[in-house]
Amino acid sequence: MVPAVYSFCMRAILLVDHGSVRSEANHMLDCVANLLQEMVGPDVLVRAAHMELAEPLIPQGVETCVEAGATELVVFPYMLSPGKHSTRDIPRIVAEATRRHPELRVRVTPAFGVHAKLAEVIAERAGVEVRTAVGECNRCWHPNDAVGACGDACCAPSREPAAASAVKAAARA
């Protein structure tokens, strides 16, 4: 009889922002991480790190997740747009930081981008009632229907996100 082999999988989410010289900005990311941890429960590890200017930096955040037992790491660039930091810098730093952990499954998500829930937050903060609920963001909202014009931020169903491709490319380098 062959003994059963169990594969333990622990997912970790590492929220990454730019980092700031203002401590309040850096502490805010910790608050978001704590909120998300409460929402996803104890089976998922949630941590925060900064790209630069404040600690913990991305490599420290990766190590914290690995030391806690993470076998899968999802890095979320806590940024609005698919700019240079979320599509190139963060994936590159993550690839460098995870090179010592070949057993770790890693992916970097797109930045927030275009999403109906973000639009709801804007309307709420502006004191404006949402008159038409959009639900799932599954079409291009560009004025000329230029699907993909906003990169990873486009919510139209499309190809593999550029950030994921960047991590793969950086890992091969």
Short mmCIF file of N, CA and C in Angstrom, two decimals:
data_model
loop_
_atom_site.label_atom_id
_atom_site.label_comp_id
_atom_site.label_asym_id
_atom_site.label_seq_id
_atom_site.Cartn_x
_atom_site.Cartn_y
_atom_site.Cartn_z
N MET A 1 0.84 -1.18 0.00
CA MET A 1 0.00 0.00 0.00
C MET A 1 0.89 1.24 0.00
N VAL A 2 0.56 2.18 -0.86
CA VAL A 2 1.33 3.41 -0.98
C VAL A 2 0.78 4.43 0.03
N PRO A 3 1.66 4.99 0.85
CA PRO A 3 1.17 5.97 1.83
C PRO A 3 0.65 7.22 1.11
N ALA A 4 -0.36 7.82 1.69
CA ALA A 4 -0.94 9.05 1.13
C ALA A 4 0.05 10.19 1.30
N VAL A 5 0.15 10.99 0.28
CA VAL A 5 1.01 12.16 0.33
C VAL A 5 0.13 13.40 0.33
N TYR A 6 0.27 14.19 1.34
CA TYR A 6 -0.54 15.39 1.45
C TYR A 6 0.31 16.61 1.11
N SER A 7 -0.25 17.45 0.33
CA SER A 7 0.45 18.66 -0.06
C SER A 7 -0.19 19.84 0.65
N PHE A 8 0.60 20.48 1.48
CA PHE A 8 0.11 21.63 2.23
C PHE A 8 0.31 22.88 1.39
N CYS A 9 -0.73 23.67 1.30
CA CYS A 9 -0.65 24.91 0.53
C CYS A 9 -1.11 26.06 1.41
N MET A 10 -0.25 27.03 1.56
CA MET A 10 -0.64 28.22 2.31
C MET A 10 -0.43 29.43 1.41
N ARG A 11 -1.51 30.13 1.16
CA ARG A 11 -1.46 31.32 0.33
C ARG A 11 -1.19 32.54 1.20
N ALA A 12 -0.32 33.39 0.67
CA ALA A 12 -0.05 34.66 1.32
C ALA A 12 -0.31 35.77 0.32
N ILE A 13 -0.87 36.85 0.79
CA ILE A 13 -1.07 38.04 -0.02
C ILE A 13 -0.15 39.12 0.54
N LEU A 14 0.70 39.65 -0.32
CA LEU A 14 1.61 40.71 0.08
C LEU A 14 1.17 41.99 -0.62
N LEU A 15 0.63 42.91 0.14
CA LEU A 15 0.24 44.21 -0.40
C LEU A 15 1.49 45.07 -0.50
N VAL A 16 1.69 45.70 -1.65
CA VAL A 16 2.89 46.51 -1.85
C VAL A 16 2.49 47.89 -2.37
N ASP A 17 2.90 48.91 -1.63
CA ASP A 17 2.71 50.28 -2.12
C ASP A 17 4.08 50.87 -2.42
N HIS A 18 4.09 52.13 -2.79
CA HIS A 18 5.35 52.78 -3.13
C HIS A 18 6.23 52.95 -1.91
N GLY A 19 5.61 53.30 -0.79
CA GLY A 19 6.36 53.68 0.40
C GLY A 19 6.42 55.20 0.44
N SER A 20 6.50 55.76 1.62
CA SER A 20 6.44 57.20 1.76
C SER A 20 7.34 57.68 2.89
N VAL A 21 7.69 58.95 2.83
CA VAL A 21 8.41 59.55 3.95
C VAL A 21 7.43 59.91 5.06
N ARG A 22 6.14 59.89 4.75
CA ARG A 22 5.11 60.16 5.76
C ARG A 22 4.69 58.86 6.42
N SER A 23 4.89 58.77 7.71
CA SER A 23 4.58 57.52 8.42
C SER A 23 3.10 57.17 8.34
N GLU A 24 2.24 58.19 8.30
CA GLU A 24 0.80 57.92 8.21
C GLU A 24 0.47 57.13 6.95
N ALA A 25 1.12 57.47 5.86
CA ALA A 25 0.87 56.77 4.60
C ALA A 25 1.31 55.31 4.70
N ASN A 26 2.44 55.09 5.34
CA ASN A 26 2.94 53.72 5.50
C ASN A 26 2.07 52.91 6.46
N HIS A 27 1.62 53.54 7.53
CA HIS A 27 0.75 52.84 8.48
C HIS A 27 -0.60 52.50 7.86
N MET A 28 -1.06 53.31 6.91
CA MET A 28 -2.33 53.03 6.26
C MET A 28 -2.30 51.67 5.57
N LEU A 29 -1.18 51.33 4.95
CA LEU A 29 -1.10 50.03 4.28
C LEU A 29 -1.21 48.90 5.29
N ASP A 30 -0.64 49.09 6.48
CA ASP A 30 -0.79 48.09 7.55
C ASP A 30 -2.27 47.94 7.93
N CYS A 31 -2.97 49.05 7.97
CA CYS A 31 -4.40 49.01 8.29
C CYS A 31 -5.18 48.25 7.22
N VAL A 32 -4.84 48.49 5.95
CA VAL A 32 -5.51 47.77 4.86
C VAL A 32 -5.20 46.28 4.96
N ALA A 33 -3.95 45.94 5.27
CA ALA A 33 -3.58 44.53 5.43
C ALA A 33 -4.37 43.89 6.56
N ASN A 34 -4.51 44.58 7.68
CA ASN A 34 -5.28 44.04 8.81
C ASN A 34 -6.75 43.87 8.45
N LEU A 35 -7.31 44.84 7.72
CA LEU A 35 -8.70 44.75 7.27
C LEU A 35 -8.88 43.55 6.35
N LEU A 36 -7.98 43.41 5.37
CA LEU A 36 -8.07 42.28 4.44
C LEU A 36 -7.90 40.96 5.18
N GLN A 37 -6.98 40.91 6.15
CA GLN A 37 -6.78 39.68 6.93
C GLN A 37 -8.07 39.28 7.62
N GLU A 38 -8.76 40.25 8.21
CA GLU A 38 -10.06 39.97 8.86
C GLU A 38 -11.07 39.43 7.85
N MET A 39 -11.06 40.00 6.65
CA MET A 39 -12.03 39.61 5.62
C MET A 39 -11.76 38.22 5.05
N VAL A 40 -10.49 37.85 4.85
CA VAL A 40 -10.18 36.56 4.23
C VAL A 40 -10.02 35.43 5.24
N GLY A 41 -9.84 35.77 6.50
CA GLY A 41 -9.75 34.75 7.54
C GLY A 41 -8.35 34.21 7.74
N PRO A 42 -8.21 33.29 8.69
CA PRO A 42 -6.89 32.82 9.11
C PRO A 42 -6.20 31.86 8.15
N ASP A 43 -6.91 31.35 7.15
CA ASP A 43 -6.29 30.40 6.23
C ASP A 43 -5.41 31.09 5.17
N VAL A 44 -5.47 32.40 5.11
CA VAL A 44 -4.66 33.18 4.18
C VAL A 44 -3.84 34.17 5.00
N LEU A 45 -2.57 34.26 4.70
CA LEU A 45 -1.70 35.21 5.40
C LEU A 45 -1.68 36.52 4.62
N VAL A 46 -1.88 37.62 5.29
CA VAL A 46 -1.85 38.93 4.63
C VAL A 46 -0.78 39.79 5.30
N ARG A 47 0.12 40.33 4.48
CA ARG A 47 1.19 41.19 4.98
C ARG A 47 1.33 42.39 4.06
N ALA A 48 2.06 43.39 4.52
CA ALA A 48 2.29 44.62 3.76
C ALA A 48 3.77 44.88 3.63
N ALA A 49 4.16 45.50 2.51
CA ALA A 49 5.54 45.89 2.29
C ALA A 49 5.56 47.11 1.37
N HIS A 50 6.68 47.75 1.33
CA HIS A 50 6.83 48.96 0.52
C HIS A 50 7.92 48.75 -0.53
N MET A 51 7.75 49.40 -1.66
CA MET A 51 8.73 49.29 -2.73
C MET A 51 10.03 50.00 -2.35
N GLU A 52 9.88 51.16 -1.71
CA GLU A 52 11.05 51.93 -1.28
C GLU A 52 10.63 52.92 -0.20
N LEU A 53 11.56 53.61 0.36
CA LEU A 53 11.37 54.70 1.32
C LEU A 53 10.94 54.29 2.73
N ALA A 54 10.46 53.08 2.92
CA ALA A 54 10.00 52.67 4.25
C ALA A 54 10.13 51.16 4.38
N GLU A 55 10.25 50.71 5.61
CA GLU A 55 10.32 49.27 5.87
C GLU A 55 8.99 48.78 6.39
N PRO A 56 8.68 47.51 6.15
CA PRO A 56 9.50 46.54 5.46
C PRO A 56 9.48 46.75 3.94
N LEU A 57 10.61 46.48 3.32
CA LEU A 57 10.70 46.52 1.87
C LEU A 57 10.20 45.18 1.31
N ILE A 58 10.03 45.12 0.01
CA ILE A 58 9.49 43.91 -0.62
C ILE A 58 10.27 42.65 -0.22
N PRO A 59 11.61 42.64 -0.29
CA PRO A 59 12.32 41.40 0.10
C PRO A 59 12.02 40.98 1.54
N GLN A 60 11.90 41.94 2.45
CA GLN A 60 11.56 41.60 3.84
C GLN A 60 10.14 41.04 3.92
N GLY A 61 9.22 41.61 3.15
CA GLY A 61 7.85 41.11 3.13
C GLY A 61 7.78 39.69 2.60
N VAL A 62 8.53 39.41 1.54
CA VAL A 62 8.58 38.05 0.99
C VAL A 62 9.10 37.08 2.05
N GLU A 63 10.21 37.44 2.72
CA GLU A 63 10.78 36.56 3.73
C GLU A 63 9.81 36.32 4.88
N THR A 64 9.08 37.35 5.29
CA THR A 64 8.09 37.20 6.36
C THR A 64 7.03 36.18 5.96
N CYS A 65 6.60 36.23 4.72
CA CYS A 65 5.58 35.29 4.25
C CYS A 65 6.13 33.86 4.19
N VAL A 66 7.33 33.72 3.67
CA VAL A 66 7.95 32.39 3.58
C VAL A 66 8.19 31.82 4.96
N GLU A 67 8.70 32.62 5.88
CA GLU A 67 8.96 32.15 7.24
C GLU A 67 7.68 31.73 7.95
N ALA A 68 6.55 32.33 7.56
CA ALA A 68 5.25 31.96 8.15
C ALA A 68 4.66 30.72 7.50
N GLY A 69 5.36 30.19 6.47
CA GLY A 69 4.90 28.94 5.86
C GLY A 69 4.22 29.09 4.51
N ALA A 70 4.28 30.25 3.90
CA ALA A 70 3.62 30.45 2.61
C ALA A 70 4.24 29.55 1.54
N THR A 71 3.39 28.90 0.76
CA THR A 71 3.83 28.12 -0.39
C THR A 71 3.39 28.80 -1.69
N GLU A 72 2.47 29.72 -1.57
CA GLU A 72 2.00 30.51 -2.70
C GLU A 72 1.97 31.97 -2.28
N LEU A 73 2.53 32.84 -3.10
CA LEU A 73 2.59 34.26 -2.79
C LEU A 73 1.91 35.05 -3.89
N VAL A 74 0.90 35.80 -3.51
CA VAL A 74 0.21 36.70 -4.43
C VAL A 74 0.58 38.11 -4.01
N VAL A 75 1.26 38.82 -4.90
CA VAL A 75 1.69 40.18 -4.61
C VAL A 75 0.72 41.14 -5.28
N PHE A 76 0.14 42.02 -4.49
CA PHE A 76 -0.83 42.99 -5.02
C PHE A 76 -0.23 44.38 -4.95
N PRO A 77 0.08 44.98 -6.11
CA PRO A 77 0.55 46.36 -6.11
C PRO A 77 -0.60 47.29 -5.70
N TYR A 78 -0.50 47.86 -4.53
CA TYR A 78 -1.55 48.73 -4.00
C TYR A 78 -1.40 50.10 -4.66
N MET A 79 -1.71 50.12 -5.96
CA MET A 79 -1.58 51.32 -6.78
C MET A 79 -2.77 51.38 -7.72
N LEU A 80 -3.14 52.59 -8.10
CA LEU A 80 -4.32 52.74 -8.94
C LEU A 80 -4.10 52.35 -10.40
N SER A 81 -3.00 52.77 -10.96
CA SER A 81 -2.79 52.64 -12.40
C SER A 81 -1.66 51.68 -12.74
N PRO A 82 -1.68 51.18 -13.97
CA PRO A 82 -0.62 50.26 -14.40
C PRO A 82 0.62 51.02 -14.87
N GLY A 83 1.20 51.76 -13.96
CA GLY A 83 2.40 52.52 -14.29
C GLY A 83 3.64 51.68 -14.17
N LYS A 84 4.78 52.33 -14.27
CA LYS A 84 6.08 51.67 -14.26
C LYS A 84 6.31 50.84 -12.99
N HIS A 85 5.90 51.36 -11.85
CA HIS A 85 6.15 50.64 -10.60
C HIS A 85 5.37 49.32 -10.56
N SER A 86 4.08 49.35 -10.93
CA SER A 86 3.27 48.13 -10.81
C SER A 86 3.52 47.12 -11.92
N THR A 87 3.97 47.60 -13.09
CA THR A 87 4.17 46.67 -14.20
C THR A 87 5.62 46.23 -14.41
N ARG A 88 6.58 47.01 -13.89
CA ARG A 88 7.99 46.64 -14.08
C ARG A 88 8.76 46.53 -12.77
N ASP A 89 8.74 47.60 -11.98
CA ASP A 89 9.59 47.63 -10.79
C ASP A 89 9.20 46.58 -9.75
N ILE A 90 7.93 46.54 -9.38
CA ILE A 90 7.50 45.56 -8.37
C ILE A 90 7.70 44.13 -8.86
N PRO A 91 7.27 43.77 -10.10
CA PRO A 91 7.55 42.40 -10.55
C PRO A 91 9.04 42.06 -10.56
N ARG A 92 9.89 43.02 -10.93
CA ARG A 92 11.33 42.77 -10.94
C ARG A 92 11.86 42.53 -9.53
N ILE A 93 11.46 43.38 -8.58
CA ILE A 93 11.93 43.23 -7.20
C ILE A 93 11.41 41.92 -6.60
N VAL A 94 10.17 41.57 -6.90
CA VAL A 94 9.60 40.31 -6.41
C VAL A 94 10.37 39.13 -6.98
N ALA A 95 10.66 39.16 -8.27
CA ALA A 95 11.41 38.06 -8.89
C ALA A 95 12.78 37.91 -8.24
N GLU A 96 13.45 39.03 -7.98
CA GLU A 96 14.76 38.97 -7.32
C GLU A 96 14.63 38.42 -5.90
N ALA A 97 13.60 38.87 -5.18
CA ALA A 97 13.43 38.46 -3.78
C ALA A 97 13.00 37.01 -3.64
N THR A 98 12.36 36.45 -4.65
CA THR A 98 11.87 35.08 -4.55
C THR A 98 12.81 34.07 -5.22
N ARG A 99 13.86 34.53 -5.83
CA ARG A 99 14.79 33.65 -6.53
C ARG A 99 15.35 32.58 -5.58
N ARG A 100 15.53 32.91 -4.32
CA ARG A 100 16.05 31.95 -3.33
C ARG A 100 15.01 30.93 -2.90
N HIS A 101 13.78 31.08 -3.38
CA HIS A 101 12.68 30.19 -2.98
C HIS A 101 12.01 29.60 -4.22
N PRO A 102 12.70 28.69 -4.92
CA PRO A 102 12.13 28.15 -6.16
C PRO A 102 10.84 27.35 -5.95
N GLU A 103 10.63 26.88 -4.72
CA GLU A 103 9.42 26.11 -4.42
C GLU A 103 8.19 27.01 -4.24
N LEU A 104 8.39 28.29 -4.11
CA LEU A 104 7.31 29.24 -3.86
C LEU A 104 6.63 29.61 -5.17
N ARG A 105 5.33 29.37 -5.25
CA ARG A 105 4.56 29.82 -6.42
C ARG A 105 4.28 31.30 -6.23
N VAL A 106 4.57 32.10 -7.24
CA VAL A 106 4.48 33.55 -7.12
C VAL A 106 3.73 34.14 -8.31
N ARG A 107 2.88 35.11 -8.01
CA ARG A 107 2.30 35.91 -9.08
C ARG A 107 2.07 37.32 -8.56
N VAL A 108 2.18 38.26 -9.48
CA VAL A 108 1.93 39.66 -9.18
C VAL A 108 0.65 40.04 -9.91
N THR A 109 -0.32 40.56 -9.19
CA THR A 109 -1.58 40.95 -9.81
C THR A 109 -1.43 42.31 -10.47
N PRO A 110 -2.39 42.67 -11.31
CA PRO A 110 -2.41 44.05 -11.82
C PRO A 110 -2.74 45.02 -10.68
N ALA A 111 -2.46 46.30 -10.92
CA ALA A 111 -2.87 47.35 -9.97
C ALA A 111 -4.40 47.41 -9.96
N PHE A 112 -4.96 48.27 -9.13
CA PHE A 112 -6.42 48.37 -9.04
C PHE A 112 -7.07 48.55 -10.41
N GLY A 113 -6.63 49.54 -11.16
CA GLY A 113 -7.18 49.75 -12.49
C GLY A 113 -8.64 50.16 -12.48
N VAL A 114 -9.35 49.78 -13.52
CA VAL A 114 -10.75 50.12 -13.70
C VAL A 114 -11.59 49.04 -13.03
N HIS A 115 -12.38 49.42 -12.04
CA HIS A 115 -13.22 48.45 -11.35
C HIS A 115 -14.46 49.14 -10.80
N ALA A 116 -15.58 48.50 -10.93
CA ALA A 116 -16.86 49.08 -10.50
C ALA A 116 -16.86 49.40 -9.01
N LYS A 117 -16.24 48.58 -8.18
CA LYS A 117 -16.23 48.85 -6.74
C LYS A 117 -15.44 50.12 -6.42
N LEU A 118 -14.38 50.38 -7.17
CA LEU A 118 -13.64 51.64 -6.96
C LEU A 118 -14.50 52.83 -7.36
N ALA A 119 -15.24 52.70 -8.45
CA ALA A 119 -16.14 53.78 -8.87
C ALA A 119 -17.20 54.03 -7.81
N GLU A 120 -17.69 52.98 -7.17
CA GLU A 120 -18.67 53.14 -6.08
C GLU A 120 -18.06 53.91 -4.92
N VAL A 121 -16.82 53.62 -4.56
CA VAL A 121 -16.15 54.33 -3.47
C VAL A 121 -16.03 55.82 -3.82
N ILE A 122 -15.66 56.12 -5.06
CA ILE A 122 -15.55 57.51 -5.49
C ILE A 122 -16.89 58.22 -5.35
N ALA A 123 -17.95 57.59 -5.83
CA ALA A 123 -19.28 58.19 -5.74
C ALA A 123 -19.68 58.41 -4.28
N GLU A 124 -19.41 57.42 -3.43
CA GLU A 124 -19.73 57.53 -2.00
C GLU A 124 -18.98 58.69 -1.35
N ARG A 125 -17.69 58.78 -1.61
CA ARG A 125 -16.89 59.85 -1.02
C ARG A 125 -17.28 61.22 -1.54
N ALA A 126 -17.79 61.26 -2.77
CA ALA A 126 -18.24 62.52 -3.36
C ALA A 126 -19.66 62.87 -2.93
N GLY A 127 -20.32 61.95 -2.21
CA GLY A 127 -21.68 62.19 -1.76
C GLY A 127 -22.70 62.09 -2.88
N VAL A 128 -22.40 61.25 -3.86
CA VAL A 128 -23.27 61.09 -5.02
C VAL A 128 -23.84 59.68 -5.01
N GLU A 129 -25.14 59.58 -5.28
CA GLU A 129 -25.80 58.27 -5.33
C GLU A 129 -25.44 57.54 -6.61
N VAL A 130 -25.15 56.25 -6.49
CA VAL A 130 -24.93 55.41 -7.66
C VAL A 130 -26.30 55.06 -8.21
N ARG A 131 -26.56 55.49 -9.42
CA ARG A 131 -27.88 55.27 -10.03
C ARG A 131 -27.96 53.98 -10.82
N THR A 132 -26.84 53.54 -11.36
CA THR A 132 -26.82 52.30 -12.14
C THR A 132 -25.69 51.42 -11.62
N ALA A 133 -26.07 50.34 -10.99
CA ALA A 133 -25.06 49.40 -10.49
C ALA A 133 -24.49 48.64 -11.68
N VAL A 134 -23.18 48.53 -11.73
CA VAL A 134 -22.53 47.88 -12.85
C VAL A 134 -22.23 46.41 -12.55
N GLY A 135 -21.99 46.09 -11.30
CA GLY A 135 -21.67 44.71 -10.94
C GLY A 135 -20.27 44.36 -11.40
N GLU A 136 -20.13 43.27 -12.13
CA GLU A 136 -18.82 42.86 -12.62
C GLU A 136 -18.37 43.78 -13.73
N CYS A 137 -17.15 44.17 -13.66
CA CYS A 137 -16.55 45.02 -14.69
C CYS A 137 -16.02 44.09 -15.77
N ASN A 138 -16.78 43.92 -16.85
CA ASN A 138 -16.37 42.95 -17.86
C ASN A 138 -16.41 43.52 -19.28
N ARG A 139 -16.27 44.83 -19.38
CA ARG A 139 -16.21 45.45 -20.69
C ARG A 139 -15.23 46.61 -20.64
N CYS A 140 -14.80 47.07 -21.79
CA CYS A 140 -13.89 48.21 -21.86
C CYS A 140 -14.68 49.49 -21.66
N TRP A 141 -14.18 50.39 -20.81
CA TRP A 141 -14.84 51.66 -20.54
C TRP A 141 -14.12 52.82 -21.21
N HIS A 142 -13.14 52.53 -22.04
CA HIS A 142 -12.43 53.58 -22.77
C HIS A 142 -13.42 54.28 -23.71
N PRO A 143 -13.34 55.62 -23.84
CA PRO A 143 -14.30 56.35 -24.69
C PRO A 143 -14.37 55.83 -26.13
N ASN A 144 -13.28 55.28 -26.64
CA ASN A 144 -13.26 54.76 -28.01
C ASN A 144 -13.26 53.23 -28.06
N ASP A 145 -13.63 52.60 -26.96
CA ASP A 145 -13.62 51.14 -26.86
C ASP A 145 -12.27 50.54 -27.25
N ALA A 146 -11.20 51.22 -26.86
CA ALA A 146 -9.85 50.74 -27.17
C ALA A 146 -9.43 49.72 -26.12
N VAL A 147 -9.92 48.50 -26.28
CA VAL A 147 -9.63 47.44 -25.30
C VAL A 147 -8.13 47.32 -25.10
N GLY A 148 -7.72 47.37 -23.86
CA GLY A 148 -6.31 47.24 -23.52
C GLY A 148 -5.56 48.56 -23.51
N ALA A 149 -6.22 49.66 -23.84
CA ALA A 149 -5.54 50.96 -23.87
C ALA A 149 -5.00 51.34 -22.50
N CYS A 150 -5.64 50.87 -21.45
CA CYS A 150 -5.17 51.19 -20.11
C CYS A 150 -4.37 50.04 -19.50
N GLY A 151 -3.81 49.19 -20.36
CA GLY A 151 -2.94 48.11 -19.89
C GLY A 151 -3.65 47.13 -18.99
N ASP A 152 -2.95 46.72 -17.92
CA ASP A 152 -3.52 45.78 -16.95
C ASP A 152 -4.78 46.32 -16.32
N ALA A 153 -4.98 47.63 -16.36
CA ALA A 153 -6.10 48.26 -15.70
C ALA A 153 -7.41 48.02 -16.42
N CYS A 154 -7.37 47.63 -17.68
CA CYS A 154 -8.59 47.41 -18.45
C CYS A 154 -9.36 46.24 -17.86
N CYS A 155 -10.65 46.41 -17.68
CA CYS A 155 -11.42 45.32 -17.09
C CYS A 155 -12.12 44.48 -18.14
N ALA A 156 -11.87 44.75 -19.42
CA ALA A 156 -12.41 43.90 -20.47
C ALA A 156 -11.64 42.57 -20.45
N PRO A 157 -12.34 41.47 -20.65
CA PRO A 157 -11.64 40.19 -20.69
C PRO A 157 -10.59 40.22 -21.80
N SER A 158 -9.37 39.84 -21.45
CA SER A 158 -8.32 39.90 -22.46
C SER A 158 -7.24 38.90 -22.15
N ARG A 159 -6.04 39.26 -22.45
CA ARG A 159 -4.88 38.39 -22.34
C ARG A 159 -4.29 38.38 -20.93
N GLU A 160 -3.16 37.67 -20.80
CA GLU A 160 -2.44 37.60 -19.53
C GLU A 160 -1.98 38.99 -19.13
N PRO A 161 -2.17 39.38 -17.87
CA PRO A 161 -1.72 40.70 -17.43
C PRO A 161 -0.22 40.90 -17.63
N ALA A 162 0.15 42.11 -17.98
CA ALA A 162 1.55 42.44 -18.22
C ALA A 162 2.41 42.20 -16.99
N ALA A 163 1.87 42.45 -15.79
CA ALA A 163 2.65 42.24 -14.57
C ALA A 163 3.03 40.78 -14.41
N ALA A 164 2.11 39.87 -14.75
CA ALA A 164 2.43 38.44 -14.66
C ALA A 164 3.53 38.09 -15.65
N SER A 165 3.45 38.64 -16.86
CA SER A 165 4.48 38.40 -17.85
C SER A 165 5.83 38.96 -17.39
N ALA A 166 5.79 40.11 -16.73
CA ALA A 166 7.04 40.73 -16.26
C ALA A 166 7.71 39.87 -15.20
N VAL A 167 6.92 39.26 -14.30
CA VAL A 167 7.50 38.39 -13.26
C VAL A 167 8.16 37.20 -13.93
N LYS A 168 7.48 36.60 -14.91
CA LYS A 168 8.04 35.44 -15.61
C LYS A 168 9.34 35.81 -16.33
N ALA A 169 9.31 36.96 -16.99
CA ALA A 169 10.50 37.41 -17.72
C ALA A 169 11.64 37.70 -16.76
N ALA A 170 11.34 38.36 -15.65
CA ALA A 170 12.39 38.70 -14.67
C ALA A 170 12.95 37.42 -14.03
N ALA A 171 12.10 36.43 -13.82
CA ALA A 171 12.56 35.19 -13.21
C ALA A 171 13.50 34.43 -14.15
N ARG A 172 13.26 34.56 -15.47
CA ARG A 172 14.13 33.89 -16.43
C ARG A 172 15.47 34.58 -16.57
N ALA A 173 15.53 35.88 -16.23
CA ALA A 173 16.77 36.65 -16.41
C ALA A 173 17.85 36.23 -15.45
#
